[in-house]
GROMACS .gro file of C-alpha atoms in nm:
model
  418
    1UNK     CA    1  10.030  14.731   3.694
    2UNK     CA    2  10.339  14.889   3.524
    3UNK     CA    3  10.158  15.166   3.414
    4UNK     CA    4  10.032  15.241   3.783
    5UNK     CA    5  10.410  15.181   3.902
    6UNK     CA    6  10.586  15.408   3.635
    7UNK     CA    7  10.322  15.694   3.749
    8UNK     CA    8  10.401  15.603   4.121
    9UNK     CA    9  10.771  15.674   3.995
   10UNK     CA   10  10.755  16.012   3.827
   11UNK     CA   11  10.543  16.171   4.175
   12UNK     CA   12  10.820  15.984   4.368
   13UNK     CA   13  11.070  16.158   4.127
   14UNK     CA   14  10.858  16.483   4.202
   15UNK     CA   15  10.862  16.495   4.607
   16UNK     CA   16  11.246  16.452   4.590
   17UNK     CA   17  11.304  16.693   4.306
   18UNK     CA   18  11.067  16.950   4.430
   19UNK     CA   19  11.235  17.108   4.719
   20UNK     CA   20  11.547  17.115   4.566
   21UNK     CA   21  11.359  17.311   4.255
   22UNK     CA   22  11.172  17.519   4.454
   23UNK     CA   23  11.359  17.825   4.374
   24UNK     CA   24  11.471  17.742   4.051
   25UNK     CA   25  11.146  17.662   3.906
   26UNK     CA   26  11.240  17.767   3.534
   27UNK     CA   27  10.999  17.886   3.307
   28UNK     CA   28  10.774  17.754   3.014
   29UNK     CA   29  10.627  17.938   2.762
   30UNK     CA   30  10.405  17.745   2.507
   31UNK     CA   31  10.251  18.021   2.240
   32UNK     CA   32   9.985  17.950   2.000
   33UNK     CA   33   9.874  18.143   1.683
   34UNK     CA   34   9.665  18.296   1.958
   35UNK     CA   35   9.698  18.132   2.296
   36UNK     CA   36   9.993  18.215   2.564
   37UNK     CA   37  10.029  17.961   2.797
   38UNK     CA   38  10.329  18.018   3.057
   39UNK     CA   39  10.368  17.806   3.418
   40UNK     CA   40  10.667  17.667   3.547
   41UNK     CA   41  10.876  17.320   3.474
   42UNK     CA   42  10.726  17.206   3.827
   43UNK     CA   43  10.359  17.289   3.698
   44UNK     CA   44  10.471  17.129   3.380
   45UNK     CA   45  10.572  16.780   3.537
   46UNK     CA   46  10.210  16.776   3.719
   47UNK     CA   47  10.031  16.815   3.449
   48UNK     CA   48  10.217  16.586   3.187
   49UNK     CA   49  10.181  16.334   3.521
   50UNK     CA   50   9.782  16.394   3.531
   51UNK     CA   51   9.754  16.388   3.179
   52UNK     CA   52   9.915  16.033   3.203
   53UNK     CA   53   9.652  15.943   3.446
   54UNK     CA   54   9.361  16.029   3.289
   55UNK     CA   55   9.468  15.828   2.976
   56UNK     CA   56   9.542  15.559   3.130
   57UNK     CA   57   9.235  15.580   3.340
   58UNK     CA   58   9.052  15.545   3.025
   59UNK     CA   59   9.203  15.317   2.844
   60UNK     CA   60   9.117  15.081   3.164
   61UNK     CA   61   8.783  15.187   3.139
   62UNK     CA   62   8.782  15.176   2.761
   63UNK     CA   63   8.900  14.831   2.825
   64UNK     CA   64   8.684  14.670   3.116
   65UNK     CA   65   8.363  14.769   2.859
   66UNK     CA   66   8.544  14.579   2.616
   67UNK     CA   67   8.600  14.295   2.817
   68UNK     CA   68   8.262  14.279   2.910
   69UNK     CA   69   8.133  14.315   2.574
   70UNK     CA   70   8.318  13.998   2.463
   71UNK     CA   71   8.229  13.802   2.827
   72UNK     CA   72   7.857  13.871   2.746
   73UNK     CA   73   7.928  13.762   2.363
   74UNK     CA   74   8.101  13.463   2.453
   75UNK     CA   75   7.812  13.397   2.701
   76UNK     CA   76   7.518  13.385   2.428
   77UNK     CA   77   7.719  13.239   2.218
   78UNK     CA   78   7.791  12.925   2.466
   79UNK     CA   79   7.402  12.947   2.484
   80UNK     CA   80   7.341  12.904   2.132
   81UNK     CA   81   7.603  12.603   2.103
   82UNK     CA   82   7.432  12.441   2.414
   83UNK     CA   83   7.100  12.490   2.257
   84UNK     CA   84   7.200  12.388   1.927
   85UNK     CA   85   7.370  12.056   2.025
   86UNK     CA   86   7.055  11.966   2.263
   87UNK     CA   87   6.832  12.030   1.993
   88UNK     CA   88   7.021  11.791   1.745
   89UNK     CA   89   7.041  11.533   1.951
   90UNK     CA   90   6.647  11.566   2.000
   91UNK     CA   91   6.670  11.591   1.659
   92UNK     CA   92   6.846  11.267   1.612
   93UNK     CA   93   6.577  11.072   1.816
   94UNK     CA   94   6.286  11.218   1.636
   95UNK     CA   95   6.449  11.085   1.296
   96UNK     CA   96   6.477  10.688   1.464
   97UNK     CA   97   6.122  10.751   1.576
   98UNK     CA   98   6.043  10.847   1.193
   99UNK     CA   99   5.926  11.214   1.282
  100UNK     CA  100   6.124  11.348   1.013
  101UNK     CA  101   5.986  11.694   0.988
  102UNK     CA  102   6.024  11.751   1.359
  103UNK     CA  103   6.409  11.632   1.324
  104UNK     CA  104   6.420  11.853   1.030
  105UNK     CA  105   6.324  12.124   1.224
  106UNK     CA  106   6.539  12.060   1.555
  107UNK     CA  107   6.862  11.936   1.373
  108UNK     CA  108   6.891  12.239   1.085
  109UNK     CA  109   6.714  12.541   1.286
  110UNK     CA  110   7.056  12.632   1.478
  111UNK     CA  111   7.289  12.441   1.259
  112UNK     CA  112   7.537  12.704   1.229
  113UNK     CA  113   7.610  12.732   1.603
  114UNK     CA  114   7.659  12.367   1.625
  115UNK     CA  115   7.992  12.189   1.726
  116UNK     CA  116   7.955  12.015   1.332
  117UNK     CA  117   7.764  12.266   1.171
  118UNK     CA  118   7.839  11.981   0.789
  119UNK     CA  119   7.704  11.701   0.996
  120UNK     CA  120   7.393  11.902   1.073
  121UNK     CA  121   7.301  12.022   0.717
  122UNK     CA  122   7.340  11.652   0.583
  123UNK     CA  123   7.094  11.504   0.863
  124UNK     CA  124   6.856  11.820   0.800
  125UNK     CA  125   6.850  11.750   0.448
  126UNK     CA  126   6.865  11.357   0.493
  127UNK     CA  127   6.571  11.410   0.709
  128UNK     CA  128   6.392  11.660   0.478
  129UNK     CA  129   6.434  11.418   0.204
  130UNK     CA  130   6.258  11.125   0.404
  131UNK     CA  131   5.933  11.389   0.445
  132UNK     CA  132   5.941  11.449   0.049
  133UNK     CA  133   6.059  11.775   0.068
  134UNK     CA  134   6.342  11.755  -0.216
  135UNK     CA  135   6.397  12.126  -0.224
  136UNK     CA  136   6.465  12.183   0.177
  137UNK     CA  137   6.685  11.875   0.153
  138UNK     CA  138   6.882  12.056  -0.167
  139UNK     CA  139   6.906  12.349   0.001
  140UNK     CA  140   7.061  12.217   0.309
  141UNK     CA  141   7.325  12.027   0.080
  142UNK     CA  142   7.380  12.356  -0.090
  143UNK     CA  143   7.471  12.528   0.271
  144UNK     CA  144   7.710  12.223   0.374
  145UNK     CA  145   7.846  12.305   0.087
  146UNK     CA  146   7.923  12.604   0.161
  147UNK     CA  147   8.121  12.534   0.474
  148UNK     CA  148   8.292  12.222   0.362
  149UNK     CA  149   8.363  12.220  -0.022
  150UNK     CA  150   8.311  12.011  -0.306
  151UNK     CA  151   8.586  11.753  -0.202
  152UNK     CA  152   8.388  11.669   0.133
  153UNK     CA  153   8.339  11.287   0.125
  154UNK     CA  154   8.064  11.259   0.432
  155UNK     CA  155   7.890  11.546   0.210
  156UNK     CA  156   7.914  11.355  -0.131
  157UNK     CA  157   7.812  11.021   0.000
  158UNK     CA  158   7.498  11.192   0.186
  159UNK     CA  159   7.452  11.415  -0.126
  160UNK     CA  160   7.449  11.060  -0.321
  161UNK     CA  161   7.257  10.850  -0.122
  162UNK     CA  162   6.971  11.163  -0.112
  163UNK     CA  163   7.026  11.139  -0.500
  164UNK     CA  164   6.898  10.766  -0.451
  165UNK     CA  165   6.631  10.835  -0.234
  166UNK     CA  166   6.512  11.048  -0.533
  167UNK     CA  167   6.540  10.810  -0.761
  168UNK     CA  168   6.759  10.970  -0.992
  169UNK     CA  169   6.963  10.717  -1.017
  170UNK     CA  170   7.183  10.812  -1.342
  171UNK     CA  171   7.282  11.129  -1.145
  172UNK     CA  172   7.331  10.860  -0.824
  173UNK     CA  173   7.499  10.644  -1.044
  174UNK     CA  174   7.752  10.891  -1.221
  175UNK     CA  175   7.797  11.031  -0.816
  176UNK     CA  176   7.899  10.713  -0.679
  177UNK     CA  177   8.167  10.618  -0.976
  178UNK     CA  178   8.304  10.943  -0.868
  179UNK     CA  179   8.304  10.863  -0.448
  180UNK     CA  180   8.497  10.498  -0.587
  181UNK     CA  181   8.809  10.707  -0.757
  182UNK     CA  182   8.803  10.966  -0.455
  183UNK     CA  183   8.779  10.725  -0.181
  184UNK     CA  184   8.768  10.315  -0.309
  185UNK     CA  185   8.786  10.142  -0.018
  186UNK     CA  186   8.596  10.287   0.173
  187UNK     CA  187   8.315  10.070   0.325
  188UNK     CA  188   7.997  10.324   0.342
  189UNK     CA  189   8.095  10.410  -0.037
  190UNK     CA  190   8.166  10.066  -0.158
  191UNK     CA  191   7.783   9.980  -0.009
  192UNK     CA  192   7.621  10.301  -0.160
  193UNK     CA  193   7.759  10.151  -0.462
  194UNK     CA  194   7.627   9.768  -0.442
  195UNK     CA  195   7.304   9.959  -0.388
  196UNK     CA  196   7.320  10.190  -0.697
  197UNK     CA  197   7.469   9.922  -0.933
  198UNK     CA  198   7.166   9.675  -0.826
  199UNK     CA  199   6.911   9.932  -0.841
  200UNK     CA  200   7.049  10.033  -1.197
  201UNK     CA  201   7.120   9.670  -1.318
  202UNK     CA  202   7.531   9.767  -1.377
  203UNK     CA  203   7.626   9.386  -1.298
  204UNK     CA  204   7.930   9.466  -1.519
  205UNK     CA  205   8.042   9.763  -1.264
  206UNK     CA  206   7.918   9.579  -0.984
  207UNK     CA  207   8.140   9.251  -1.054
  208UNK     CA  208   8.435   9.476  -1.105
  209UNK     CA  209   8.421   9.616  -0.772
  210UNK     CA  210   8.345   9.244  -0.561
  211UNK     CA  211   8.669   9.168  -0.474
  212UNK     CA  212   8.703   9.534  -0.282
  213UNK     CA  213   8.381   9.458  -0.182
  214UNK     CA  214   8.467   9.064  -0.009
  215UNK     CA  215   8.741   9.217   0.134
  216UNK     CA  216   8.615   9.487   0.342
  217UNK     CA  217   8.385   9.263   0.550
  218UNK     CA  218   8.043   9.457   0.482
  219UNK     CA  219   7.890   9.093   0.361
  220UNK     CA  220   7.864   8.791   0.557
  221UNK     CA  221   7.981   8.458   0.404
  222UNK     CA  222   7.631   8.344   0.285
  223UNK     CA  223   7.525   8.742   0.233
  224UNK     CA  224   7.824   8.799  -0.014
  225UNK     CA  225   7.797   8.471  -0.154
  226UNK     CA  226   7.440   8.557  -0.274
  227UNK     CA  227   7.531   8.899  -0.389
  228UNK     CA  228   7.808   8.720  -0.625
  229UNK     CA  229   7.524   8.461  -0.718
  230UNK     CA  230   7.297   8.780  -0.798
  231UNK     CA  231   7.598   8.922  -1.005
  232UNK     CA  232   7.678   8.604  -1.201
  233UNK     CA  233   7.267   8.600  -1.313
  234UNK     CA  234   7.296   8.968  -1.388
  235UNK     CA  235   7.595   8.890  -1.631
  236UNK     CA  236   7.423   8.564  -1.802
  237UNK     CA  237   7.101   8.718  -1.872
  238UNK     CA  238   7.290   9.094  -2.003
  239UNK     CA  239   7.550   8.908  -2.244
  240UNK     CA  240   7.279   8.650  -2.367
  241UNK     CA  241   7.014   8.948  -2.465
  242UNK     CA  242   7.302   9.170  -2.573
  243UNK     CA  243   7.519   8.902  -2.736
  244UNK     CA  244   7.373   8.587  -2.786
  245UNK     CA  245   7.464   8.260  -2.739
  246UNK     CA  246   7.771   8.295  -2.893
  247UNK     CA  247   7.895   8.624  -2.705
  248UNK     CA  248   7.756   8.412  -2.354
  249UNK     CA  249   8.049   8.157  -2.490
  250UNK     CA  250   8.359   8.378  -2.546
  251UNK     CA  251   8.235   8.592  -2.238
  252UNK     CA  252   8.294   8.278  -2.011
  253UNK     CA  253   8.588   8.130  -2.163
  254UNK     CA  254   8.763   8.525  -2.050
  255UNK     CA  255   8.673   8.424  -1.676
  256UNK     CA  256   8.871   8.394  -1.424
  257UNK     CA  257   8.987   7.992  -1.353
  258UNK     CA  258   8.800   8.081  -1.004
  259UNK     CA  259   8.453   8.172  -1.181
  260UNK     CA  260   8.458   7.896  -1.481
  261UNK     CA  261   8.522   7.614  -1.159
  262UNK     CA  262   8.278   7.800  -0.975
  263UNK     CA  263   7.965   7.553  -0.945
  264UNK     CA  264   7.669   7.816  -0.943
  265UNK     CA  265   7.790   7.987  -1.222
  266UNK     CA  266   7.842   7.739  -1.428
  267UNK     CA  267   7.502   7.577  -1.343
  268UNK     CA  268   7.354   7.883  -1.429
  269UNK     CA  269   7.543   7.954  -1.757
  270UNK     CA  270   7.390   7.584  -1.842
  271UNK     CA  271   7.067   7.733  -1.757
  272UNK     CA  272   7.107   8.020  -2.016
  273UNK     CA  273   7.237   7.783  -2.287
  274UNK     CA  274   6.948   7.567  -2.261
  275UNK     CA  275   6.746   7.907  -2.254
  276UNK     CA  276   6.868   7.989  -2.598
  277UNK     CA  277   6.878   7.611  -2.779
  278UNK     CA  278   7.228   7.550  -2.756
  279UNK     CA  279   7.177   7.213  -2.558
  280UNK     CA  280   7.563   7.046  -2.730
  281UNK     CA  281   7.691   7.331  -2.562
  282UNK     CA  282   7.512   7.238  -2.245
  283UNK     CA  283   7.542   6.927  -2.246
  284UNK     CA  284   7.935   6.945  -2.225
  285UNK     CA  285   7.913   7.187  -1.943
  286UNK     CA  286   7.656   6.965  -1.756
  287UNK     CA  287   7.886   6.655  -1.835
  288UNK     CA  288   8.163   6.870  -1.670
  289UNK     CA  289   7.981   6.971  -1.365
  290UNK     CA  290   7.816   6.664  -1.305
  291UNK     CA  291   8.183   6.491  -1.296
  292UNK     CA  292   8.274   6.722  -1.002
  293UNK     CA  293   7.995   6.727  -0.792
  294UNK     CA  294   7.940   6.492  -0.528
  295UNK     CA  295   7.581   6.410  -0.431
  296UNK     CA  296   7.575   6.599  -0.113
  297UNK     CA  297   7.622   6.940  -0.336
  298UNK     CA  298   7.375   7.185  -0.312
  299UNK     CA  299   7.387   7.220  -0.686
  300UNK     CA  300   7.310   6.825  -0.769
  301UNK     CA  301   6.949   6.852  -0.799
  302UNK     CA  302   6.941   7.158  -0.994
  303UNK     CA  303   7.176   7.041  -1.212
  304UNK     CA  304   6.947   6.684  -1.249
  305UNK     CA  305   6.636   6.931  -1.331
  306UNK     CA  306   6.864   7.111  -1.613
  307UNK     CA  307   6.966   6.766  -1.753
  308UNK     CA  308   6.594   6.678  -1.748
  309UNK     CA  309   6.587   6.925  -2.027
  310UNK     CA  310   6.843   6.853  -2.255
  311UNK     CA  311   6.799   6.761  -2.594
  312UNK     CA  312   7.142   6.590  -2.702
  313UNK     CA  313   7.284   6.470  -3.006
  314UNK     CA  314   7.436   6.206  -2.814
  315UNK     CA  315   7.452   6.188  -2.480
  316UNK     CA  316   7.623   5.829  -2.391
  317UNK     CA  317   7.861   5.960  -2.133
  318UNK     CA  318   7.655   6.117  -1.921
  319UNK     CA  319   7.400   5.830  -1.917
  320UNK     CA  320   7.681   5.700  -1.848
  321UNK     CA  321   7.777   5.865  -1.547
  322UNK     CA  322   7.471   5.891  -1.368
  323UNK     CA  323   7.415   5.534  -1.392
  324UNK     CA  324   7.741   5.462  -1.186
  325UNK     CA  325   7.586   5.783  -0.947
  326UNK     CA  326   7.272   5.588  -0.909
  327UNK     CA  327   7.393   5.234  -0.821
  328UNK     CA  328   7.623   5.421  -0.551
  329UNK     CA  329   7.398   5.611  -0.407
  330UNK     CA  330   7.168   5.533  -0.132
  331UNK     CA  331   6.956   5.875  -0.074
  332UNK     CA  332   6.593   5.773  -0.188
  333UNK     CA  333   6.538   6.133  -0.288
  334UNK     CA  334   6.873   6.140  -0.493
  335UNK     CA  335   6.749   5.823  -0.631
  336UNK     CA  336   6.418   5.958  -0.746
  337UNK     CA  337   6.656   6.229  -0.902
  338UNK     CA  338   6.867   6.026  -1.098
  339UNK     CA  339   6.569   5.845  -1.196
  340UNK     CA  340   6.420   6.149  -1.350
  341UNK     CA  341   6.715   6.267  -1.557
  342UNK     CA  342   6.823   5.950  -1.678
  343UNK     CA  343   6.459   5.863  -1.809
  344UNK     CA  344   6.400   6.193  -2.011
  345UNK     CA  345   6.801   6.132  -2.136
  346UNK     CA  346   6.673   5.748  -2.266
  347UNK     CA  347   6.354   5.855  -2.404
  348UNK     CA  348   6.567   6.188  -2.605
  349UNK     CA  349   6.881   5.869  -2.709
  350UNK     CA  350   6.536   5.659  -2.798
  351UNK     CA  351   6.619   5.440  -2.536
  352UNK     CA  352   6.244   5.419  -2.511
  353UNK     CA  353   6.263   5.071  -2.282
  354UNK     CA  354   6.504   5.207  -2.046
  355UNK     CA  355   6.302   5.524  -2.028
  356UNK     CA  356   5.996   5.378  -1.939
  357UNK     CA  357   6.149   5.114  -1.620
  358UNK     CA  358   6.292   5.460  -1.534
  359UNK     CA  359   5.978   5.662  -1.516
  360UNK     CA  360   5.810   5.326  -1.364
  361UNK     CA  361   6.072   5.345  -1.093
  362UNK     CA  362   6.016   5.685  -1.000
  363UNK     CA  363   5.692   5.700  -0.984
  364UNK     CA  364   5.642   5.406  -0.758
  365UNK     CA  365   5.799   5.667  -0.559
  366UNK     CA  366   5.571   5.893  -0.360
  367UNK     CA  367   5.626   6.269  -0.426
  368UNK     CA  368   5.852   6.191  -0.686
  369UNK     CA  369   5.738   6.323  -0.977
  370UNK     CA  370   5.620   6.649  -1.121
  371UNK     CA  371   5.301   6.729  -1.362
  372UNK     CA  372   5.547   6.791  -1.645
  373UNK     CA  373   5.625   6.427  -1.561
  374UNK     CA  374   5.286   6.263  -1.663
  375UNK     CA  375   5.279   6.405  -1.990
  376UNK     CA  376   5.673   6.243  -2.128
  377UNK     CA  377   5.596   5.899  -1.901
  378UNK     CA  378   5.263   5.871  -2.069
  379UNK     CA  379   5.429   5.867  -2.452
  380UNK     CA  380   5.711   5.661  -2.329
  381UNK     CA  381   5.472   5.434  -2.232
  382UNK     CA  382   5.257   5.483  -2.527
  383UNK     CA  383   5.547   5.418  -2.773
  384UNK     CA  384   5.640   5.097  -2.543
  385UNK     CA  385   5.275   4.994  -2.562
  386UNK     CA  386   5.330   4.930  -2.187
  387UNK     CA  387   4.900   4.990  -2.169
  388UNK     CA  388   4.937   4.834  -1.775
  389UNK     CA  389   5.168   5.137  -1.722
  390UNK     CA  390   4.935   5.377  -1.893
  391UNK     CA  391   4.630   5.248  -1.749
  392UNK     CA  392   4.819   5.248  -1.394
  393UNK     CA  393   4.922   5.658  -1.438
  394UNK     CA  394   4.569   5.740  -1.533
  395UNK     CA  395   4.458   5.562  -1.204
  396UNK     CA  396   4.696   5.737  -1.023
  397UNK     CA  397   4.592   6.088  -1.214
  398UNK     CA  398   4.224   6.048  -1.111
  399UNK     CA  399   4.335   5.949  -0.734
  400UNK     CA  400   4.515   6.257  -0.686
  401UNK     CA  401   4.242   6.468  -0.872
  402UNK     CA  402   3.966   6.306  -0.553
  403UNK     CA  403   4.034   6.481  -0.325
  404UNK     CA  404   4.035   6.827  -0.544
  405UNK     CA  405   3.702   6.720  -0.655
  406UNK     CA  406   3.602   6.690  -0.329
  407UNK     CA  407   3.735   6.993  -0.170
  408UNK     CA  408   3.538   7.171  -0.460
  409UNK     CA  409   3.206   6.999  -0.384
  410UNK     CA  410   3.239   7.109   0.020
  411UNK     CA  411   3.251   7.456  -0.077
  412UNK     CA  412   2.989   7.483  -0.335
  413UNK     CA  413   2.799   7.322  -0.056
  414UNK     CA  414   2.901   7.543   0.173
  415UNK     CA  415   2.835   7.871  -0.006
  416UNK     CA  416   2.493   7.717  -0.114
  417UNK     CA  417   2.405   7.679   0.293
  418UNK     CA  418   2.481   8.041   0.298
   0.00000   0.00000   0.00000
């Protein structure tokens, strides 16, 4: 517009000077190494005014193809992104439906026009892995790569959890301890590494990150609680093969106060002692978690089945102590518990008497006893030569095996009809 208003000017200037000019024209004279040119200052003015024109004339032109060029650019490329981000969300709901090579296909064909070209790559090579196809799904990490760096943390937790998928799981493992120092709370990386550290057995690793892990809400109550009972195992059975009895020992006693009054763990650790034939040491810790749970604990009859197996050197106080549990209690299947432990702990003291009222007791109980049972009641009884008892349990031994007996009869008879 200023252009077409300065030119507007200089003809303007022209009709007004003109006239006055007209007789006193002047004269040019432009000479070349060959050329002559002469014409007057009027002629002069015209031509530097049409000479303006035309350049300007096309440098609009020049510039309206230009501006058309890009219109028409910017159009297919609009197209592409359209097409691209229609496709990937296609894409998206092929890979829920489990049509992973079509959502390979759809997500990483026009991944570069996309409106998150990195997010494309890692589903392409997320769903690429899930049809088998580790190279495709390398090569797509290798591309989002490209465009976002090494430091990318959506592209190193999909490039780890791929890792897992192909079970390389040192290379997984090594990944993830590097996602925990670049990014430790987060919550996708702190559950890529429960995953890893299960899959790899690293309890150690694993119960050093549980606290980060409790307090960014990925577990429910019971959920976490059984991944910290899952831990705890992990630990027992690593130090007791690695260490032994005694490393299980000094291991514990560097617990936290939390863990060593925590009743799973230490029910378990009793477990592992008794494993390994260190039933004093048991037998202290079973005397100390028997003395703090009540009989409504969830931990009371496993404990009872652990003390069923302890071979004492003395074990007065905790005879002790479930006698006073039994007298007070009045759950007839925490009854038949007691019963059990504190017969195998009288026949082990030679308390053979006791033991035997106690394994009469229990098994006047129905359901009450175990097969392992038969076997210690029927040498208590033997040693008591209690041969009423005796005769009694082998009564009660052939009643149960009737109906085996006969169950194996109907179908002999059955396949011989056939």
């Amino acid at each position: 517009m200023l252009r077409v208003l300065f030119l507007m000017l200089i003809l303007l200037a022209g009709l007004i000077a003109g006239p006055y000019l007209a007789g006193k024209q002047g004269y040019v004279l432009i000479e070349a190494v060959s050329y002559t040119i002469e014409m007057s200052i009027t002629t002069l003015v015209i031509f530097f005014v049409l000479s303006l024109a035309i350049i300007y004339g096309l440098e609009w032109i020049i510039t309206r193809f230009c501006r058309l060029s890009s219109g028409t650019y910017s159009w297919f490329s609009r197209r592409k992104r359209q097409k691209a981000q229609r496709q990937t969300l296609e894409g998206l709901m092929r890979m829920d439906e489990g049509d992973y090579a079509k959502a390979e296909k759809l997500i990483g064909k026009n991944a570069k026009h996309s409106a998150e070209p990195i997010l494309n790559f890692v589903k392409a090579a997320e769903a690429a892995q899930q049809k088998g196809d580790e190279f495709a799904a390398n090569e797509y990490l290798r591309q989002a790569t490209e465009l976002a760096g090494s430091d990318n943390l959506m592209l190193e937790i999909a490039r780890t959890r791929i890792m897992l998928m192909q079970h390389k799981l040192p290379a997984a493992r090594s990944a993830v301890d590097s996602l925990l120092e670049m990014s430790p709370k987060n919550a996708e990386v702190l559950k890529l590494a429960v995953e890893i550290y299960l899959k790899s057995s690293a309890y150690q690793a694993l119960d050093n990150i549980l606290p980060r892990v409790e307090r960014s809400n990925l577990y429910t109550g019971q959920a976490f609680e059984q991944l910290e009972q899952q831990v705890i195992d992990g630990l027992l059975n690593e130090k007791l093969n690695e260490e032994g009895q005694e490393g299980l020992l000094t291991w514990w006693e560097h617990q936290s106060r939390q863990r060593r009054h925590n009743p799973y763990a230490k029910l378990a650790l009793i477990t592992s002692l008794i494993a390994c034939n260190d039933h004093q040491s048991a037998y202290q810790f079973s005397l100390e978690l028997a003395k703090k749970l009540n009989d409504d604990s969830a931990e009371m009859p496993l404990l009872l089945q652990q003390i069923s197996q302890l071979q004492p050197t003395e074990s007065g106080k905790l005879i002790k102590l479930l006698e006073k549990r039994l007298k007070q209690t009045s759950n007839s299947q925490r009854v038949c518990q007691y019963q059990r432990a504190l017969a195998y702990l009288y026949a082990r003291a030679g308390l053979l008497e006791k033991s035997a009222n106690a394994f009469k007791a229990m098994l006047e109980q129905q359901g009450c006893s175990l097969s392992e049972d038969i076997t210690m009641a029927t040498y208590v009884f033997e040693q008591v030569k209690d041969n009423e008892a005796i005769q009694r349990l082998n009564a009660q031994n052939l009643k149960s095996l009737m109906p085996l007996e006969q169950t194996s009869e109907n179908t002999t008879a059955l396949l011989a009809k056939k």
